[in-house]
mmCIF file of C-alpha atoms in Angstrom:
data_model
loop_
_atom_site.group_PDB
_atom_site.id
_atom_site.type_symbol
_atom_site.label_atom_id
_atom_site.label_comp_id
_atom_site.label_asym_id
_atom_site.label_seq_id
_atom_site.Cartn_x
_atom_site.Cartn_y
_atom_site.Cartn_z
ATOM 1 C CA UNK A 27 -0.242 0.599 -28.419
ATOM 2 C CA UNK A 28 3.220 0.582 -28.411
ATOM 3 C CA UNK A 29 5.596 -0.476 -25.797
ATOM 4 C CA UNK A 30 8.738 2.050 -25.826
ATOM 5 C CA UNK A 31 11.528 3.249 -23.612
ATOM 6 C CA UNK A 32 10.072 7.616 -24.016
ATOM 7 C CA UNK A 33 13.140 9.986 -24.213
ATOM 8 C CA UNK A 34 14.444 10.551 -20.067
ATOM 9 C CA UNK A 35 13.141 7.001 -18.985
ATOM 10 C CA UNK A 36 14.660 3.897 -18.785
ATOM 11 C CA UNK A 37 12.095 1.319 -18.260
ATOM 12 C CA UNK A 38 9.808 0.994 -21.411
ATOM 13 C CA UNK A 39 6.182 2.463 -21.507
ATOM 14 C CA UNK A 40 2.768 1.956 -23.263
ATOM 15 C CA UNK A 41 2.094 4.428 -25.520
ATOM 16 C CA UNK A 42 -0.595 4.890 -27.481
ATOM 17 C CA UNK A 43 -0.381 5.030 -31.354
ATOM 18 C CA UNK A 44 -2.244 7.212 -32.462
ATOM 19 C CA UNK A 45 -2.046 10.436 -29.828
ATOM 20 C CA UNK A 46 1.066 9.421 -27.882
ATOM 21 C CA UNK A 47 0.047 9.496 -24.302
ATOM 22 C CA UNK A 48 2.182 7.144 -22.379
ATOM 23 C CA UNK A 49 0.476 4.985 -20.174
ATOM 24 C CA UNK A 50 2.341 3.863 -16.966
ATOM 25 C CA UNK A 51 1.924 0.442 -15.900
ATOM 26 C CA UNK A 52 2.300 0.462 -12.287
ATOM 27 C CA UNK A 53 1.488 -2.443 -9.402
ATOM 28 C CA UNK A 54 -2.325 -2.059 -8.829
ATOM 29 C CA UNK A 55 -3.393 -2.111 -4.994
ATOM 30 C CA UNK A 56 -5.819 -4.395 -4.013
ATOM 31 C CA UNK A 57 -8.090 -3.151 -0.691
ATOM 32 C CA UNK A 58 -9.802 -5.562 1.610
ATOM 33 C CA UNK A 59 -11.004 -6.050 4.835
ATOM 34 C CA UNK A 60 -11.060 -8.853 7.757
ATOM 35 C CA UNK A 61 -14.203 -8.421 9.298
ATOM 36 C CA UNK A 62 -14.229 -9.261 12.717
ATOM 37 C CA UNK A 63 -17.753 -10.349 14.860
ATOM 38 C CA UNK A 64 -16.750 -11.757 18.299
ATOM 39 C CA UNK A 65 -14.635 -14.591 17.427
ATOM 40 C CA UNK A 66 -15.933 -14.798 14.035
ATOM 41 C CA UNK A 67 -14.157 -13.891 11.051
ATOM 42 C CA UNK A 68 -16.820 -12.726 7.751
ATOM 43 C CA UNK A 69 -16.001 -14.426 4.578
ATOM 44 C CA UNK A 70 -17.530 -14.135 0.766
ATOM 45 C CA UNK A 71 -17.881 -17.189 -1.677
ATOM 46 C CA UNK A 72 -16.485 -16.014 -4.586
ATOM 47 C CA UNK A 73 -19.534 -15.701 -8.053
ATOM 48 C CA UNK A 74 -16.915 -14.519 -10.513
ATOM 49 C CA UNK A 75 -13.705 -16.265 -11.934
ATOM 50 C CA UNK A 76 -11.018 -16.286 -10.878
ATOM 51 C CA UNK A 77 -11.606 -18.619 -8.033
ATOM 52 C CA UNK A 78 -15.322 -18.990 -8.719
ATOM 53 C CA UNK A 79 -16.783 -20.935 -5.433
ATOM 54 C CA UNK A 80 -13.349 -20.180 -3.534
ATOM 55 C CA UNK A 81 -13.680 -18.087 -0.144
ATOM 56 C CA UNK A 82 -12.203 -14.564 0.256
ATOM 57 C CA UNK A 83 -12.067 -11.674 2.145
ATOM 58 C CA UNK A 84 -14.136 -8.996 0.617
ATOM 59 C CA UNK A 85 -11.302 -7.301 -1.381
ATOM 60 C CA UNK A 86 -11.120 -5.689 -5.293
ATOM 61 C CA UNK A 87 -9.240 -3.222 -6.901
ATOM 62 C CA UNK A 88 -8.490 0.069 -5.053
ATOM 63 C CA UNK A 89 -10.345 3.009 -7.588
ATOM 64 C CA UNK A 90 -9.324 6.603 -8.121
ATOM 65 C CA UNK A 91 -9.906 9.398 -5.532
ATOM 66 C CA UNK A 92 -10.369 7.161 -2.613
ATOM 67 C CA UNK A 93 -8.573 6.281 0.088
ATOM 68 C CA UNK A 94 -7.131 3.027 1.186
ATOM 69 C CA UNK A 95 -9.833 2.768 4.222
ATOM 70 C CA UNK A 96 -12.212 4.438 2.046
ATOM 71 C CA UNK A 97 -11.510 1.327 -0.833
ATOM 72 C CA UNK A 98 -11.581 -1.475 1.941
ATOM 73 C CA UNK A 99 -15.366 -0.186 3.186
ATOM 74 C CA UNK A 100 -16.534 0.351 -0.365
ATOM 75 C CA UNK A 101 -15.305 -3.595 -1.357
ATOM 76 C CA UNK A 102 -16.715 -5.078 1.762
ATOM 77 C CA UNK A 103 -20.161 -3.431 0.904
ATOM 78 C CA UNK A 104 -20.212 -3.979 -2.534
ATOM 79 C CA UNK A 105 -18.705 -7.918 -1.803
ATOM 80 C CA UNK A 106 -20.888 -8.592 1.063
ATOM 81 C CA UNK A 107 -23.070 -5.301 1.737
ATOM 82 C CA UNK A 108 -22.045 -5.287 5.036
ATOM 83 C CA UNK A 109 -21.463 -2.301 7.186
ATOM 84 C CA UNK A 110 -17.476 -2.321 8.831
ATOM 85 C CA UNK A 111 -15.125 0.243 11.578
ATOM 86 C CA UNK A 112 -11.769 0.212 10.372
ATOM 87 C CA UNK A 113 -9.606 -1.156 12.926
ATOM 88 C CA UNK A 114 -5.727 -1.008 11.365
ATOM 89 C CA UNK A 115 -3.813 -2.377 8.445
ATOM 90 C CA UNK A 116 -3.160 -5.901 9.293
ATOM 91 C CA UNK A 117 -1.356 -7.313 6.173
ATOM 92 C CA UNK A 118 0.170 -5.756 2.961
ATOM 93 C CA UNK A 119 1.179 -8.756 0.564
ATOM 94 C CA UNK A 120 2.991 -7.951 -2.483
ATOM 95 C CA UNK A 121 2.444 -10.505 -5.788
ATOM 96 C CA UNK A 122 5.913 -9.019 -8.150
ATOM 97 C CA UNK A 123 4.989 -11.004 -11.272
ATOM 98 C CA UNK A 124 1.398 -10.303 -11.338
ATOM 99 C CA UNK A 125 2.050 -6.760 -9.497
ATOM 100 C CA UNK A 126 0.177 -6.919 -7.121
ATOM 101 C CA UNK A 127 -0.007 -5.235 -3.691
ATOM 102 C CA UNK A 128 -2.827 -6.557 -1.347
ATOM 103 C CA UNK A 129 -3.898 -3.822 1.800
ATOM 104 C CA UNK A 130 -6.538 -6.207 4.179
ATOM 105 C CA UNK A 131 -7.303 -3.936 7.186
ATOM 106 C CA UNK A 132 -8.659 -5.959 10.312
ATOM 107 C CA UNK A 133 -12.321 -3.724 10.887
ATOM 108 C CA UNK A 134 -15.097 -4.667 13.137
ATOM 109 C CA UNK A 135 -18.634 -5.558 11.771
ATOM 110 C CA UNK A 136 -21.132 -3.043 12.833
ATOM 111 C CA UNK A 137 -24.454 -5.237 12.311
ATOM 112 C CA UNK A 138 -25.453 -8.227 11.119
ATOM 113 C CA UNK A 139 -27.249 -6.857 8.138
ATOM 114 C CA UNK A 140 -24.726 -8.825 5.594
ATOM 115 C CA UNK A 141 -26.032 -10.474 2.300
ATOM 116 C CA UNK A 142 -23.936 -11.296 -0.931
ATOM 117 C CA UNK A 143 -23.070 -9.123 -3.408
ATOM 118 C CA UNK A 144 -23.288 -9.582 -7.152
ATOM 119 C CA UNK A 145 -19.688 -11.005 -7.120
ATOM 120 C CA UNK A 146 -20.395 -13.543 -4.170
ATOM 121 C CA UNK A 147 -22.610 -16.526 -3.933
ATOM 122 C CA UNK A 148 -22.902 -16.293 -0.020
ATOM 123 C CA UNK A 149 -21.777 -15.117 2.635
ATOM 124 C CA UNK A 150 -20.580 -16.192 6.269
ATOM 125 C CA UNK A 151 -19.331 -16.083 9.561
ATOM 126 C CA UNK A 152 -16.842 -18.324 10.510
ATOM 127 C CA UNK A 153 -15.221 -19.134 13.730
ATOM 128 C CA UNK A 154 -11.312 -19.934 13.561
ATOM 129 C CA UNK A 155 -12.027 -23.977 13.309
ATOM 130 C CA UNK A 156 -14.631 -23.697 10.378
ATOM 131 C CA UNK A 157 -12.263 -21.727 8.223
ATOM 132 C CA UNK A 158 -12.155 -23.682 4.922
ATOM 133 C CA UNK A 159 -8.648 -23.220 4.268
ATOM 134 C CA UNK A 160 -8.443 -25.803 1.534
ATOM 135 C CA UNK A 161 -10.893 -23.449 -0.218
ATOM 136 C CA UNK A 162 -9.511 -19.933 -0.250
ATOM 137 C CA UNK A 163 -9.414 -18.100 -3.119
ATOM 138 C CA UNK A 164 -5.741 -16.193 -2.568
ATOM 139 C CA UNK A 165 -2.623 -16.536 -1.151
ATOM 140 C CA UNK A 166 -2.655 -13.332 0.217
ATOM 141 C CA UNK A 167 -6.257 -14.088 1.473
ATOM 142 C CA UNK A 168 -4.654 -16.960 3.451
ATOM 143 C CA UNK A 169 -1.510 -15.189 4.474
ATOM 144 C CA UNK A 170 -4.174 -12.270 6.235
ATOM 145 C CA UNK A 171 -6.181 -14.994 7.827
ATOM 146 C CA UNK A 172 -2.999 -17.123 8.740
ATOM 147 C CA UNK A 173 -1.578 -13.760 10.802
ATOM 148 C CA UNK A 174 -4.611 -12.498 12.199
ATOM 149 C CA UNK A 175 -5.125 -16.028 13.988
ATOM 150 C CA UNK A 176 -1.537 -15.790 15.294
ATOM 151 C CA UNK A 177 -1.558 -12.505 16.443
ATOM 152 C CA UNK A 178 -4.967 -13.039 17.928
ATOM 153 C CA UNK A 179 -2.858 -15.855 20.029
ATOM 154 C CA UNK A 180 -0.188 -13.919 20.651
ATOM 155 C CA UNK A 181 -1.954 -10.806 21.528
ATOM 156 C CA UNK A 182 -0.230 -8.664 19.337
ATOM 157 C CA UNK A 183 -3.066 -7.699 17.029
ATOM 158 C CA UNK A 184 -2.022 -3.953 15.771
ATOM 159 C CA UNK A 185 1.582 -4.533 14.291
ATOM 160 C CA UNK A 186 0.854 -4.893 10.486
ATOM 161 C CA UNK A 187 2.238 -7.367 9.006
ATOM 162 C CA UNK A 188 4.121 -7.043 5.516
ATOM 163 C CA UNK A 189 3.476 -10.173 3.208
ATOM 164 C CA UNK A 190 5.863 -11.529 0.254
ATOM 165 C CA UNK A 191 4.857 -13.857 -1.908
ATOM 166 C CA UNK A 192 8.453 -15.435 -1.731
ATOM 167 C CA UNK A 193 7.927 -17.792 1.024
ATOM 168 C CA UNK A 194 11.956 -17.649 1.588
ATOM 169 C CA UNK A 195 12.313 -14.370 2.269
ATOM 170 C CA UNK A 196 11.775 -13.710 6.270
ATOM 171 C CA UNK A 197 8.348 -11.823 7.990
ATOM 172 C CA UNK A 198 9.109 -8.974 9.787
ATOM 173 C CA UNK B 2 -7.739 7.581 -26.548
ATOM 174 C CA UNK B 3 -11.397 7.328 -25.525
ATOM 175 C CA UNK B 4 -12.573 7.617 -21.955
ATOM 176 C CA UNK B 5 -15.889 5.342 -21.883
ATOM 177 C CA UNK B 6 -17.557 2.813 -19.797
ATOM 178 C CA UNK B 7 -16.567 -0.339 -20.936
ATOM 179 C CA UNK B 8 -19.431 -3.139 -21.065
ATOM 180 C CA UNK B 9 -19.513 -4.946 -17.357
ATOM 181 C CA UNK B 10 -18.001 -2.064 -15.990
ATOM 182 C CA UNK B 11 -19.011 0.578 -13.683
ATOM 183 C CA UNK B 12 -16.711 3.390 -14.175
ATOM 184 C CA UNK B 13 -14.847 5.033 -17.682
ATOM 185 C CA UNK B 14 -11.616 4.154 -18.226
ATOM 186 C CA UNK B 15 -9.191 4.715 -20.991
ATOM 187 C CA UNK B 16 -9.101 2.758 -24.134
ATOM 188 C CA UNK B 17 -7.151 3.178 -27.346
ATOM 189 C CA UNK B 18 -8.682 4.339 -30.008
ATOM 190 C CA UNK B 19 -6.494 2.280 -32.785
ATOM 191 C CA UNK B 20 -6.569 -1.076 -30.772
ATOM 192 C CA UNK B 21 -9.293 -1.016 -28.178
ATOM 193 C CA UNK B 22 -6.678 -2.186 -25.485
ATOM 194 C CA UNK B 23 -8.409 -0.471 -22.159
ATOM 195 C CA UNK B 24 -5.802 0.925 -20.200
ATOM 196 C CA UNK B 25 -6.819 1.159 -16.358
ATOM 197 C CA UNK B 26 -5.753 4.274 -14.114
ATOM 198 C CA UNK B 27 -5.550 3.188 -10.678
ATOM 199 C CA UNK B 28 -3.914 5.038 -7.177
ATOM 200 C CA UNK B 29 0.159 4.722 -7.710
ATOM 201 C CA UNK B 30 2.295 3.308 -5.173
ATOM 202 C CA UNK B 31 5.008 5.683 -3.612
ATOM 203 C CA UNK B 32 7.004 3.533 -1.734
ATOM 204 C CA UNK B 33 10.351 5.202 0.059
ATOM 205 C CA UNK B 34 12.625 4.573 3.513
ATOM 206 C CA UNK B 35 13.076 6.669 6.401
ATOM 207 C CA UNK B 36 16.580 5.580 6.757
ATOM 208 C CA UNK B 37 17.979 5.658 10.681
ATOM 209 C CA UNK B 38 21.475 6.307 11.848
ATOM 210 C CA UNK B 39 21.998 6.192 15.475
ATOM 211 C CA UNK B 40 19.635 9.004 16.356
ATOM 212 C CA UNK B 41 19.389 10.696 13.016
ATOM 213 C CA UNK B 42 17.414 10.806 10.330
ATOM 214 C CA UNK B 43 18.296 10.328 6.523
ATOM 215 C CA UNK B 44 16.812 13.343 4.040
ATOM 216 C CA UNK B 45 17.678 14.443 0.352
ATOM 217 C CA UNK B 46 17.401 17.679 -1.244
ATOM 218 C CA UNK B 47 15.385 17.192 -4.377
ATOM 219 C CA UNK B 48 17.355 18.217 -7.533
ATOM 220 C CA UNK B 49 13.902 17.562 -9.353
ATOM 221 C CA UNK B 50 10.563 19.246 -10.036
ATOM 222 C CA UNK B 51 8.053 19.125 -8.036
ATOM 223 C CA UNK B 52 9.653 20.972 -5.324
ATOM 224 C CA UNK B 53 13.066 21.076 -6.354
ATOM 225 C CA UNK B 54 15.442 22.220 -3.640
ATOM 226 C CA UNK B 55 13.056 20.692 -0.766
ATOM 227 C CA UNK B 56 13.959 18.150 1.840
ATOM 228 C CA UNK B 57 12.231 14.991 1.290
ATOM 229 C CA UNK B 58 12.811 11.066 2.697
ATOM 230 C CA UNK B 59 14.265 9.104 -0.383
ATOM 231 C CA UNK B 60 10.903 7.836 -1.820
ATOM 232 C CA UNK B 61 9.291 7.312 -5.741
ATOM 233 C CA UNK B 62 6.651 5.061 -7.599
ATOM 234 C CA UNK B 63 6.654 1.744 -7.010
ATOM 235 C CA UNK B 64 7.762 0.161 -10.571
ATOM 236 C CA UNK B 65 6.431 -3.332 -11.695
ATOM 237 C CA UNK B 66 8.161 -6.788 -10.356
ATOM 238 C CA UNK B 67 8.921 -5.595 -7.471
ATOM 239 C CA UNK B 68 7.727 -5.628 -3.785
ATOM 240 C CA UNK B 69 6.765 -2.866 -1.719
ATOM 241 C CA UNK B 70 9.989 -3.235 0.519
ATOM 242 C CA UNK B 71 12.315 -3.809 -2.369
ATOM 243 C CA UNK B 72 10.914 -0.340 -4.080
ATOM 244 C CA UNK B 73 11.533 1.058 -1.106
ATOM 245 C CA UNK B 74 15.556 -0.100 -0.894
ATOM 246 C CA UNK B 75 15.755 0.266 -5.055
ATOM 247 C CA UNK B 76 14.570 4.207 -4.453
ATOM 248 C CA UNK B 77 17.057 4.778 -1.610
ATOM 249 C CA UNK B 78 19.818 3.599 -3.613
ATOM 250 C CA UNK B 79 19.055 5.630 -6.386
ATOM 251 C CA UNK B 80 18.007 9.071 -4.483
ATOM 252 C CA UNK B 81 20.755 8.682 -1.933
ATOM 253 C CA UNK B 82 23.529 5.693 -2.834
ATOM 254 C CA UNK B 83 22.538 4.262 0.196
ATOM 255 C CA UNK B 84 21.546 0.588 1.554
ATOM 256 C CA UNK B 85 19.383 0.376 4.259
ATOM 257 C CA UNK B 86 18.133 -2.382 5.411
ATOM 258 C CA UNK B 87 14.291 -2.449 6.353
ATOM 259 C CA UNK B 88 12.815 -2.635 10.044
ATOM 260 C CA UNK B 89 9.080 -2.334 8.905
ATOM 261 C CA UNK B 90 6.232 -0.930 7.581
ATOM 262 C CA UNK B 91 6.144 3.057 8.988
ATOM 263 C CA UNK B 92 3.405 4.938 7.407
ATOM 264 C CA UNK B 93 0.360 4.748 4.846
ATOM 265 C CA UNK B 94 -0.716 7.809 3.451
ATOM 266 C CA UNK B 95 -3.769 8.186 0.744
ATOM 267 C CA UNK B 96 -4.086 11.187 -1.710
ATOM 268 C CA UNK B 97 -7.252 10.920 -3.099
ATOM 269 C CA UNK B 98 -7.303 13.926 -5.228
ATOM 270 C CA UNK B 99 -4.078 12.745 -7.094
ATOM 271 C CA UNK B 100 -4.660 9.196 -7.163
ATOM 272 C CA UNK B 101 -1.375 8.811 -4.858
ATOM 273 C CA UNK B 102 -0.580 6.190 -1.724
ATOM 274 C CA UNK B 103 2.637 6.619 0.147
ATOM 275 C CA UNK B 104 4.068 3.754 1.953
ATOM 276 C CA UNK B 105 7.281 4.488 3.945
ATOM 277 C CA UNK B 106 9.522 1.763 5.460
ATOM 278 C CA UNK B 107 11.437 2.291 8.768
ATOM 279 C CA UNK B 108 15.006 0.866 8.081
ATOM 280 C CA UNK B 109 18.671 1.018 9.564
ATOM 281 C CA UNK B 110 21.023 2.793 7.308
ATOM 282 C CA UNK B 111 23.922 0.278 7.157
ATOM 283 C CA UNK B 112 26.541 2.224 6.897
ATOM 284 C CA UNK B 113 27.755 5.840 5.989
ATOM 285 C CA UNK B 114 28.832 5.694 2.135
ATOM 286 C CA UNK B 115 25.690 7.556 0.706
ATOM 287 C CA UNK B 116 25.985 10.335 -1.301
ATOM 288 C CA UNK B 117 23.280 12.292 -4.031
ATOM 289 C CA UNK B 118 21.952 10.037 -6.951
ATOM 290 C CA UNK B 119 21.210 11.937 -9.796
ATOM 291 C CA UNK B 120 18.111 13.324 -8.328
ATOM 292 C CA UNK B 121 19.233 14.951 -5.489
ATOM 293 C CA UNK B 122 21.845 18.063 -4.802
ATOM 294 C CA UNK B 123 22.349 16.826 -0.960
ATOM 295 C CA UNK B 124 22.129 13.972 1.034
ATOM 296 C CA UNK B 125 22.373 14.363 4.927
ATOM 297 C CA UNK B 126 21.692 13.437 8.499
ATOM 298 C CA UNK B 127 19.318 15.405 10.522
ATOM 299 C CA UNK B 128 19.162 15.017 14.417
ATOM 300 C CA UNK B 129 15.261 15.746 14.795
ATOM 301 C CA UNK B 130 16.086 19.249 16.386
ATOM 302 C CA UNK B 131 17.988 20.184 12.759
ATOM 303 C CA UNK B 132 15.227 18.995 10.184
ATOM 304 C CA UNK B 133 14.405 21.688 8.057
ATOM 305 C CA UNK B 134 10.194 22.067 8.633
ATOM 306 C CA UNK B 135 9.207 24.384 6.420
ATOM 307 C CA UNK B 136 11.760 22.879 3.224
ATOM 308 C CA UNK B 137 9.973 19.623 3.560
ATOM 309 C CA UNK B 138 8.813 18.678 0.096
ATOM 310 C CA UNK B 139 5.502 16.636 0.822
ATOM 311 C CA UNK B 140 2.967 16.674 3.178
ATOM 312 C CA UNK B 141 3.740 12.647 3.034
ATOM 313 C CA UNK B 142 6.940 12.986 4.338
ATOM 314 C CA UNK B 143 5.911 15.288 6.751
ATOM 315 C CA UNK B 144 3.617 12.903 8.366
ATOM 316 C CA UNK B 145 6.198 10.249 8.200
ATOM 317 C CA UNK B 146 8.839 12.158 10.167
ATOM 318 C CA UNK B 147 6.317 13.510 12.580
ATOM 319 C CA UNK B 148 4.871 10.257 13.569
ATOM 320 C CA UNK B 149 8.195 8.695 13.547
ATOM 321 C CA UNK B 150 9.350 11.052 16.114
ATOM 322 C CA UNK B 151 6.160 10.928 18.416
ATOM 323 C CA UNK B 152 6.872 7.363 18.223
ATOM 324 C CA UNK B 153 10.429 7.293 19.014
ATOM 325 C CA UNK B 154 8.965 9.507 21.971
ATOM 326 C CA UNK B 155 6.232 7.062 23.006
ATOM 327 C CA UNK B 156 8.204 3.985 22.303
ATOM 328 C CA UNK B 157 5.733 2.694 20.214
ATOM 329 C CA UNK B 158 7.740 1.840 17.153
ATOM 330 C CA UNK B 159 6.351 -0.479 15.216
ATOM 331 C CA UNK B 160 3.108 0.524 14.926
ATOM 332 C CA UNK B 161 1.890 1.399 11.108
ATOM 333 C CA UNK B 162 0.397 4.555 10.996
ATOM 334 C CA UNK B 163 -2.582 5.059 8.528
ATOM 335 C CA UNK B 164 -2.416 8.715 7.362
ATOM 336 C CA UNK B 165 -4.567 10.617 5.306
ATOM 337 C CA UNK B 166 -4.377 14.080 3.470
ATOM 338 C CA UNK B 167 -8.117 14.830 5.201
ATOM 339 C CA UNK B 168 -6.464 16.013 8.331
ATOM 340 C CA UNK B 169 -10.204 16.549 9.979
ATOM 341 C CA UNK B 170 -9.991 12.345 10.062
ATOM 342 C CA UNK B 171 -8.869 10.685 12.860
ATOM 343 C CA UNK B 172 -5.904 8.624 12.520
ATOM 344 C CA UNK B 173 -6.131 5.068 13.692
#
């Protein structure tokens, strides 16, 4: 691979070697959802690095020829094989220098069929003064969480809230 | 380039031939601004393929190191030399069959100076009687502009709006 400015651009590109396709690096979305089951919020203990043993929201990489929704149900059944209605966005977080862009949409659980995944060692229902927050995985986990409790509070679930990693930089 | 299943991995992605390096395709980030003025609306007319000559909202692919909402002020600038400052998150739209998510930002135009960047032939406010339907470049931008206005209507600005290209799916 090389890593070139092509002819027309102006930000350099990957491009391969030996055929010359240029391979855009862009941000990578990550889907997830905050499963919701009366008060109880469902969280996955995290089997893989990074964050092995750390607590998440089921979340991963966003794939080709799906949706955003489509990506946040397919995580949260692979993650915890549990069954979700998509509610709304809640939070979009954006990481700039790892760039990344985290989509968690608030969903209801449908049952309580929910076992871990191959990625999780377990996984639970918490109510709001269980959470382990000195034991979640991401920032942007803990900015979803941190929102969703507040606007459960303030009764203003349904405005999505758009997350920056620079803590300086005003919510809005 | 190869495109194989790498070991661990579920799905085939693309890796170089000469150096192994596997080079991931995920969904691309659009990320643009439907710019306000009083009670009109800021379009360009694309001086660029696809759909050169059409009406669109200033909006292109999110680049690395950035965040969604500064993408969305960076593209503005360029498309239409203007600065807008953002109100919040408007619209979400998935293209699954091209890999693409649109996320548009409602934002104040700050002032009038704006004129065409190098990618558009005009730059102009539309009172929502005025915009041009049937030039409008992208289905996207279509459903920005259309829930924007049904909003305005309903005062319920604010709200995200999760679109999809399946229109037979109901919109949440």
């Amino acid at each position: 691979m090389n890593f070139l400015i092509p002819p027309g651009d102006s930000l350099p590109r990957h491009i391969c070697k030996s055929c010359g396709e240029i391979h855009y690096s862009n941000p990578k979305i990550i889907v997830g959802a905050l499963p919701v089951w009366e008060d109880k919020i469902l969280l996955c203990k995290r089997a893989i690095e990074p964050r092995y043993g750390k607590w998440t929201l089921p979340c991963g990489y966003m794939e080709n020829a799906e949706t955003v929704e489509e990506g946040a149900i397919r995580e949260t059944a692979e993650e915890a094989k549990a069954n979700i209605k998509i509610i709304s966005l809640q939070s979009v977080y954006s990481i700039p220098h790892i760039n990344q862009i985290y989509m968690i949409f608030l969903a209801d659980l449908v049952d309580l069929n929910f076992s871990p995944g191959e990625e999780s060692l377990e996984v639970e229902l918490y109510n709001e003064e269980d959470i382990p927050w000195k034991e979640i995985a991401f920032s942007a986990v803990q900015f979803s969480l941190e929102t969703f409790l507040r606007d459960r509070r303030d009764n203003t679930l349904g405005y999505t809230r758009v997350g920056k990693f620079y803590r300086n930089i005003k919510d809005y």
